[in-house]
PDB file of C-alpha atoms in Angstrom:
ATOM      1  CA  MET F   1      77.163 -90.518 168.026  1.00 44.00           C
ATOM      2  CA  GLY F   2      80.730 -91.014 167.345  1.00 48.00           C
ATOM      3  CA  GLU F   3      83.695 -88.817 168.308  1.00 48.00           C
ATOM      4  CA  PRO F   4      83.226 -85.570 166.180  1.00 49.00           C
ATOM      5  CA  SER F   5      86.240 -84.608 164.135  1.00 50.00           C
ATOM      6  CA  SER F   6      88.729 -81.684 164.886  1.00 49.00           C
ATOM      7  CA  SER F   7      86.724 -79.657 161.906  1.00 51.00           C
ATOM      8  CA  TRP F   8      83.509 -80.350 163.501  1.00 46.00           C
ATOM      9  CA  TYR F   9      85.055 -78.601 166.592  1.00 43.00           C
ATOM     10  CA  ASN F  10      86.505 -75.551 164.292  1.00 48.00           C
ATOM     11  CA  SER F  11      82.938 -75.085 162.380  1.00 50.00           C
ATOM     12  CA  MET F  12      81.227 -75.284 165.452  1.00 49.00           C
ATOM     13  CA  ALA F  13      83.092 -72.683 167.764  1.00 47.00           C
ATOM     14  CA  VAL F  14      83.207 -69.889 164.948  1.00 47.00           C
ATOM     15  CA  SER F  15      79.378 -69.803 164.523  1.00 52.00           C
ATOM     16  CA  THR F  16      78.683 -67.468 167.317  1.00 52.00           C
ATOM     17  CA  LEU F  17      76.771 -64.054 167.595  1.00 48.00           C
ATOM     18  CA  GLY F  18      80.206 -61.886 167.875  1.00 51.00           C
ATOM     19  CA  SER F  19      81.392 -60.321 170.942  1.00 48.00           C
ATOM     20  CA  GLY F  20      79.158 -57.308 170.879  1.00 50.00           C
ATOM     21  CA  ASN F  21      76.472 -56.842 173.671  1.00 52.00           C
ATOM     22  CA  LEU F  22      74.726 -59.817 174.794  1.00 50.00           C
ATOM     23  CA  ARG F  23      71.310 -57.701 175.765  1.00 59.00           C
ATOM     24  CA  GLU F  24      71.263 -56.674 172.103  1.00 62.00           C
ATOM     25  CA  ALA F  25      71.421 -60.112 170.576  1.00 57.00           C
ATOM     26  CA  LEU F  26      68.386 -61.487 172.712  1.00 60.00           C
ATOM     27  CA  LYS F  27      66.063 -59.141 171.570  1.00 70.00           C
ATOM     28  CA  LEU F  28      63.264 -60.081 169.257  1.00 70.00           C
ATOM     29  CA  PRO F  29      64.485 -59.283 165.813  1.00 72.00           C
ATOM     30  CA  PRO F  30      62.121 -56.888 163.722  1.00 78.00           C
ATOM     31  CA  GLY F  31      59.393 -58.864 162.223  1.00 77.00           C
ATOM     32  CA  GLU F  32      60.344 -62.054 164.066  1.00 71.00           C
ATOM     33  CA  ASP F  33      57.102 -64.118 165.800  1.00 70.00           C
ATOM     34  CA  LYS F  34      57.586 -64.000 169.649  1.00 73.00           C
ATOM     35  CA  ASN F  35      57.021 -67.525 170.159  1.00 71.00           C
ATOM     36  CA  GLU F  36      59.185 -68.331 167.391  1.00 64.00           C
ATOM     37  CA  TRP F  37      61.785 -67.069 169.031  1.00 63.00           C
ATOM     38  CA  LEU F  38      61.409 -68.372 172.152  1.00 63.00           C
ATOM     39  CA  ALA F  39      61.205 -71.659 170.470  1.00 56.00           C
ATOM     40  CA  VAL F  40      64.265 -70.927 168.936  1.00 55.00           C
ATOM     41  CA  ASN F  41      66.618 -69.599 172.011  1.00 53.00           C
ATOM     42  CA  MET F  42      65.246 -72.882 174.518  1.00 57.00           C
ATOM     43  CA  LEU F  43      65.852 -76.472 174.177  1.00 51.00           C
ATOM     44  CA  CYS F  44      62.787 -78.070 172.042  1.00 57.00           C
ATOM     45  CA  GLU F  45      61.095 -80.303 174.583  1.00 60.00           C
ATOM     46  CA  SER F  46      60.529 -82.040 171.607  1.00 68.00           C
ATOM     47  CA  GLU F  47      64.240 -82.916 170.607  1.00 80.00           C
ATOM     48  CA  CYS F  48      64.910 -83.981 174.120  1.00 86.00           C
ATOM     49  CA  THR F  49      62.749 -86.890 175.389  1.00 88.00           C
ATOM     50  CA  ASP F  50      62.644 -89.754 177.635  1.00 90.00           C
ATOM     51  CA  SER F  51      62.488 -91.692 174.662  1.00 92.00           C
ATOM     52  CA  LYS F  52      64.788 -90.068 172.127  1.00 92.00           C
ATOM     53  CA  CYS F  53      67.486 -89.293 175.185  1.00 94.00           C
ATOM     54  CA  PRO F  54      66.557 -92.082 177.818  1.00 96.00           C
ATOM     55  CA  SER F  55      70.222 -91.492 179.555  1.00 96.00           C
ATOM     56  CA  MET F  56      71.748 -88.494 179.996  1.00 96.00           C
ATOM     57  CA  THR F  57      75.127 -88.711 177.904  1.00 95.00           C
ATOM     58  CA  ALA F  58      77.303 -86.567 176.280  1.00 94.00           C
ATOM     59  CA  HIS F  59      80.387 -87.661 174.510  1.00 90.00           C
ATOM     60  CA  GLY F  60      80.271 -91.274 175.709  1.00 91.00           C
ATOM     61  CA  ARG F  61      79.967 -90.404 179.378  1.00 94.00           C
ATOM     62  CA  GLN F  62      77.206 -91.191 181.399  1.00 95.00           C
ATOM     63  CA  TYR F  63      75.989 -88.515 184.108  1.00 96.00           C
ATOM     64  CA  THR F  64      73.802 -89.603 186.759  1.00 95.00           C
ATOM     65  CA  TRP F  65      72.137 -87.225 189.368  1.00 94.00           C
ATOM     66  CA  THR F  66      73.595 -86.952 192.753  1.00 90.00           C
ATOM     67  CA  SER F  67      71.771 -85.343 195.548  1.00 82.00           C
ATOM     68  CA  ASP F  68      72.805 -86.298 199.315  1.00 82.00           C
ATOM     69  CA  GLU F  69      73.538 -90.225 199.162  1.00 86.00           C
ATOM     70  CA  THR F  70      71.206 -90.953 196.215  1.00 89.00           C
ATOM     71  CA  VAL F  71      72.794 -91.728 192.743  1.00 93.00           C
ATOM     72  CA  LEU F  72      69.845 -92.195 190.101  1.00 92.00           C
ATOM     73  CA  ASN F  73      70.496 -93.195 186.118  1.00 94.00           C
ATOM     74  CA  THR F  74      67.809 -90.636 185.157  1.00 95.00           C
ATOM     75  CA  SER F  75      66.711 -89.432 181.420  1.00 95.00           C
ATOM     76  CA  ALA F  76      68.148 -86.291 179.775  1.00 94.00           C
ATOM     77  CA  PRO F  77      64.966 -84.505 180.078  1.00 90.00           C
ATOM     78  CA  GLN F  78      64.656 -85.798 183.646  1.00 92.00           C
ATOM     79  CA  TYR F  79      68.474 -84.949 184.369  1.00 93.00           C
ATOM     80  CA  VAL F  80      67.964 -81.115 183.002  1.00 90.00           C
ATOM     81  CA  ASP F  81      64.588 -80.812 185.395  1.00 88.00           C
ATOM     82  CA  LEU F  82      66.411 -82.006 188.170  1.00 91.00           C
ATOM     83  CA  SER F  83      69.392 -79.600 187.566  1.00 91.00           C
ATOM     84  CA  LEU F  84      67.437 -76.397 186.814  1.00 87.00           C
ATOM     85  CA  THR F  85      64.928 -77.128 189.572  1.00 89.00           C
ATOM     86  CA  SER F  86      67.698 -77.495 191.807  1.00 91.00           C
ATOM     87  CA  CYS F  87      69.333 -74.159 191.078  1.00 89.00           C
ATOM     88  CA  GLN F  88      66.529 -72.617 191.785  1.00 89.00           C
ATOM     89  CA  LEU F  89      65.969 -74.228 194.903  1.00 91.00           C
ATOM     90  CA  ASN F  90      69.567 -72.813 195.661  1.00 91.00           C
ATOM     91  CA  ILE F  91      68.938 -69.515 194.147  1.00 89.00           C
ATOM     92  CA  ASP F  92      65.940 -68.802 195.860  1.00 91.00           C
ATOM     93  CA  ASP F  93      67.259 -69.841 199.392  1.00 93.00           C
ATOM     94  CA  GLU F  94      68.279 -67.038 201.370  1.00 93.00           C
ATOM     95  CA  THR F  95      70.663 -68.888 203.354  1.00 94.00           C
ATOM     96  CA  VAL F  96      72.627 -70.266 200.286  1.00 94.00           C
ATOM     97  CA  PHE F  97      72.337 -66.803 198.002  1.00 92.00           C
ATOM     98  CA  PRO F  98      71.669 -63.931 200.434  1.00 92.00           C
ATOM     99  CA  SER F  99      69.574 -60.995 198.443  1.00 88.00           C
ATOM    100  CA  GLU F 100      70.707 -58.740 201.226  1.00 88.00           C
ATOM    101  CA  ILE F 101      74.060 -57.037 200.830  1.00 88.00           C
ATOM    102  CA  GLY F 102      76.401 -57.626 204.172  1.00 89.00           C
ATOM    103  CA  LYS F 103      74.627 -60.903 204.748  1.00 92.00           C
ATOM    104  CA  GLN F 104      76.883 -64.119 205.311  1.00 94.00           C
ATOM    105  CA  PHE F 105      77.109 -66.711 202.772  1.00 95.00           C
ATOM    106  CA  PRO F 106      77.559 -70.209 203.615  1.00 96.00           C
ATOM    107  CA  ALA F 107      81.202 -71.776 204.193  1.00 96.00           C
ATOM    108  CA  ASN F 108      80.301 -73.916 201.141  1.00 96.00           C
ATOM    109  CA  PHE F 109      79.164 -71.408 198.829  1.00 96.00           C
ATOM    110  CA  GLU F 110      81.852 -71.654 196.335  1.00 96.00           C
ATOM    111  CA  GLU F 111      80.978 -75.550 196.483  1.00 95.00           C
ATOM    112  CA  ARG F 112      77.703 -75.068 195.818  1.00 95.00           C
ATOM    113  CA  CYS F 113      78.635 -72.904 192.732  1.00 96.00           C
ATOM    114  CA  GLN F 114      80.709 -75.319 191.512  1.00 96.00           C
ATOM    115  CA  THR F 115      78.132 -77.859 191.635  1.00 95.00           C
ATOM    116  CA  ILE F 116      75.566 -75.574 189.692  1.00 95.00           C
ATOM    117  CA  MET F 117      77.929 -74.844 187.305  1.00 96.00           C
ATOM    118  CA  ARG F 118      78.868 -78.463 186.896  1.00 96.00           C
ATOM    119  CA  ARG F 119      75.492 -79.592 186.301  1.00 95.00           C
ATOM    120  CA  LEU F 120      74.845 -76.885 183.856  1.00 94.00           C
ATOM    121  CA  PHE F 121      77.892 -77.782 182.007  1.00 96.00           C
ATOM    122  CA  ARG F 122      76.726 -81.591 181.260  1.00 96.00           C
ATOM    123  CA  ILE F 123      73.534 -80.129 179.951  1.00 94.00           C
ATOM    124  CA  TYR F 124      75.678 -78.306 177.374  1.00 94.00           C
ATOM    125  CA  ALA F 125      77.666 -81.295 176.850  1.00 96.00           C
ATOM    126  CA  HIS F 126      74.467 -83.177 176.465  1.00 95.00           C
ATOM    127  CA  VAL F 127      72.872 -80.756 174.047  1.00 93.00           C
ATOM    128  CA  TYR F 128      75.885 -80.051 171.876  1.00 94.00           C
ATOM    129  CA  PHE F 129      76.504 -84.137 171.322  1.00 94.00           C
ATOM    130  CA  ALA F 130      73.012 -85.067 171.078  1.00 92.00           C
ATOM    131  CA  HIS F 131      70.791 -82.044 169.604  1.00 91.00           C
ATOM    132  CA  VAL F 132      73.264 -79.819 167.713  1.00 90.00           C
ATOM    133  CA  SER F 133      72.069 -80.895 164.374  1.00 89.00           C
ATOM    134  CA  HIS F 134      68.523 -79.353 165.535  1.00 86.00           C
ATOM    135  CA  PHE F 135      69.830 -76.340 166.503  1.00 85.00           C
ATOM    136  CA  LYS F 136      71.828 -76.394 163.056  1.00 86.00           C
ATOM    137  CA  GLU F 137      68.836 -77.241 161.482  1.00 84.00           C
ATOM    138  CA  ILE F 138      66.100 -74.126 163.089  1.00 79.00           C
ATOM    139  CA  LYS F 139      69.721 -71.470 162.308  1.00 80.00           C
ATOM    140  CA  ALA F 140      70.075 -71.222 166.278  1.00 82.00           C
ATOM    141  CA  LEU F 141      73.620 -72.437 166.381  1.00 87.00           C
ATOM    142  CA  PRO F 142      75.169 -69.064 166.727  1.00 87.00           C
ATOM    143  CA  HIS F 143      73.039 -68.284 170.142  1.00 84.00           C
ATOM    144  CA  LEU F 144      73.460 -72.134 171.515  1.00 87.00           C
ATOM    145  CA  ASN F 145      77.209 -70.911 171.212  1.00 90.00           C
ATOM    146  CA  THR F 146      76.924 -67.482 172.525  1.00 87.00           C
ATOM    147  CA  SER F 147      75.301 -68.910 175.217  1.00 88.00           C
ATOM    148  CA  PHE F 148      77.877 -71.414 176.117  1.00 92.00           C
ATOM    149  CA  LYS F 149      80.844 -69.264 175.721  1.00 92.00           C
ATOM    150  CA  GLN F 150      79.678 -66.733 177.993  1.00 90.00           C
ATOM    151  CA  PHE F 151      78.823 -69.606 180.568  1.00 92.00           C
ATOM    152  CA  VAL F 152      82.645 -71.036 179.887  1.00 94.00           C
ATOM    153  CA  LEU F 153      84.073 -67.437 180.191  1.00 92.00           C
ATOM    154  CA  PHE F 154      82.212 -67.024 183.254  1.00 93.00           C
ATOM    155  CA  ALA F 155      83.257 -70.329 184.973  1.00 94.00           C
ATOM    156  CA  ASN F 156      86.760 -70.030 183.798  1.00 93.00           C
ATOM    157  CA  GLN F 157      87.249 -66.576 185.447  1.00 92.00           C
ATOM    158  CA  PHE F 158      86.093 -67.912 189.078  1.00 95.00           C
ATOM    159  CA  HIS F 159      87.451 -71.429 188.480  1.00 95.00           C
ATOM    160  CA  LEU F 160      84.101 -73.058 188.687  1.00 97.00           C
ATOM    161  CA  LEU F 161      84.566 -75.805 186.560  1.00 96.00           C
ATOM    162  CA  ASN F 162      87.505 -78.545 186.818  1.00 94.00           C
ATOM    163  CA  LYS F 163      89.363 -79.806 183.361  1.00 92.00           C
ATOM    164  CA  VAL F 164      87.972 -83.126 183.849  1.00 93.00           C
ATOM    165  CA  GLU F 165      84.432 -82.116 183.531  1.00 94.00           C
ATOM    166  CA  THR F 166      84.875 -79.815 180.948  1.00 95.00           C
ATOM    167  CA  GLU F 167      86.892 -82.858 178.653  1.00 94.00           C
ATOM    168  CA  PRO F 168      83.955 -83.486 176.373  1.00 94.00           C
ATOM    169  CA  LEU F 169      83.481 -80.140 175.194  1.00 95.00           C
ATOM    170  CA  ARG F 170      87.240 -79.116 175.519  1.00 93.00           C
ATOM    171  CA  GLU F 171      87.814 -78.795 171.736  1.00 92.00           C
ATOM    172  CA  ILE F 172      84.940 -76.335 171.224  1.00 92.00           C
ATOM    173  CA  ILE F 173      85.614 -74.565 174.108  1.00 94.00           C
ATOM    174  CA  GLU F 174      89.285 -73.771 173.445  1.00 92.00           C
ATOM    175  CA  ASN F 175      88.084 -72.578 169.805  1.00 90.00           C
ATOM    176  CA  LEU F 176      84.957 -70.512 171.147  1.00 88.00           C
ATOM    177  CA  VAL F 177      87.623 -68.727 173.760  1.00 85.00           C
ATOM    178  CA  SER F 178      90.558 -68.786 171.208  1.00 77.00           C
ATOM    179  CA  PHE F 179      87.948 -65.900 169.176  1.00 56.00           C
ATOM    180  CA  SER F 180      87.043 -63.533 171.980  1.00 53.00           C
TER     181      SER F 180
END
């Protein structure tokens, strides 16, 4: 995909669900089929397949999966699966995310949070560059933008992503956040 124009970024960012209550925005609208609503709010598996997305890319960047000393070139769906599985394993690990108040967090807790956020950002970047037309087609772009906006605001608040990592979506981020 070629580099999108500034007008593309501007039109992408203004289409959100507003700054209201996100819980309300995610409720099943009256008269909507629950399964349709779930499909709209999920990255459709039929849009991101190994054959359609043989590598995890966004804006000319190729992302590799890195774990310990292992670096893997993966398809986008494989990267998404590895990322979400890794996130879940970290969150479920009581030594990383203790559920009991007062329990000690690991010394590298913030670094682990940054790794999780970096991997999730890459998923958003891939979605915006490879699948945004699908979100427009099913009229789900405002949902994607709202989810991403919340993600960015949280990441910015706690300095969980660096500027170099977020560069592929810089203009979208600037436009989304400027409307906050």
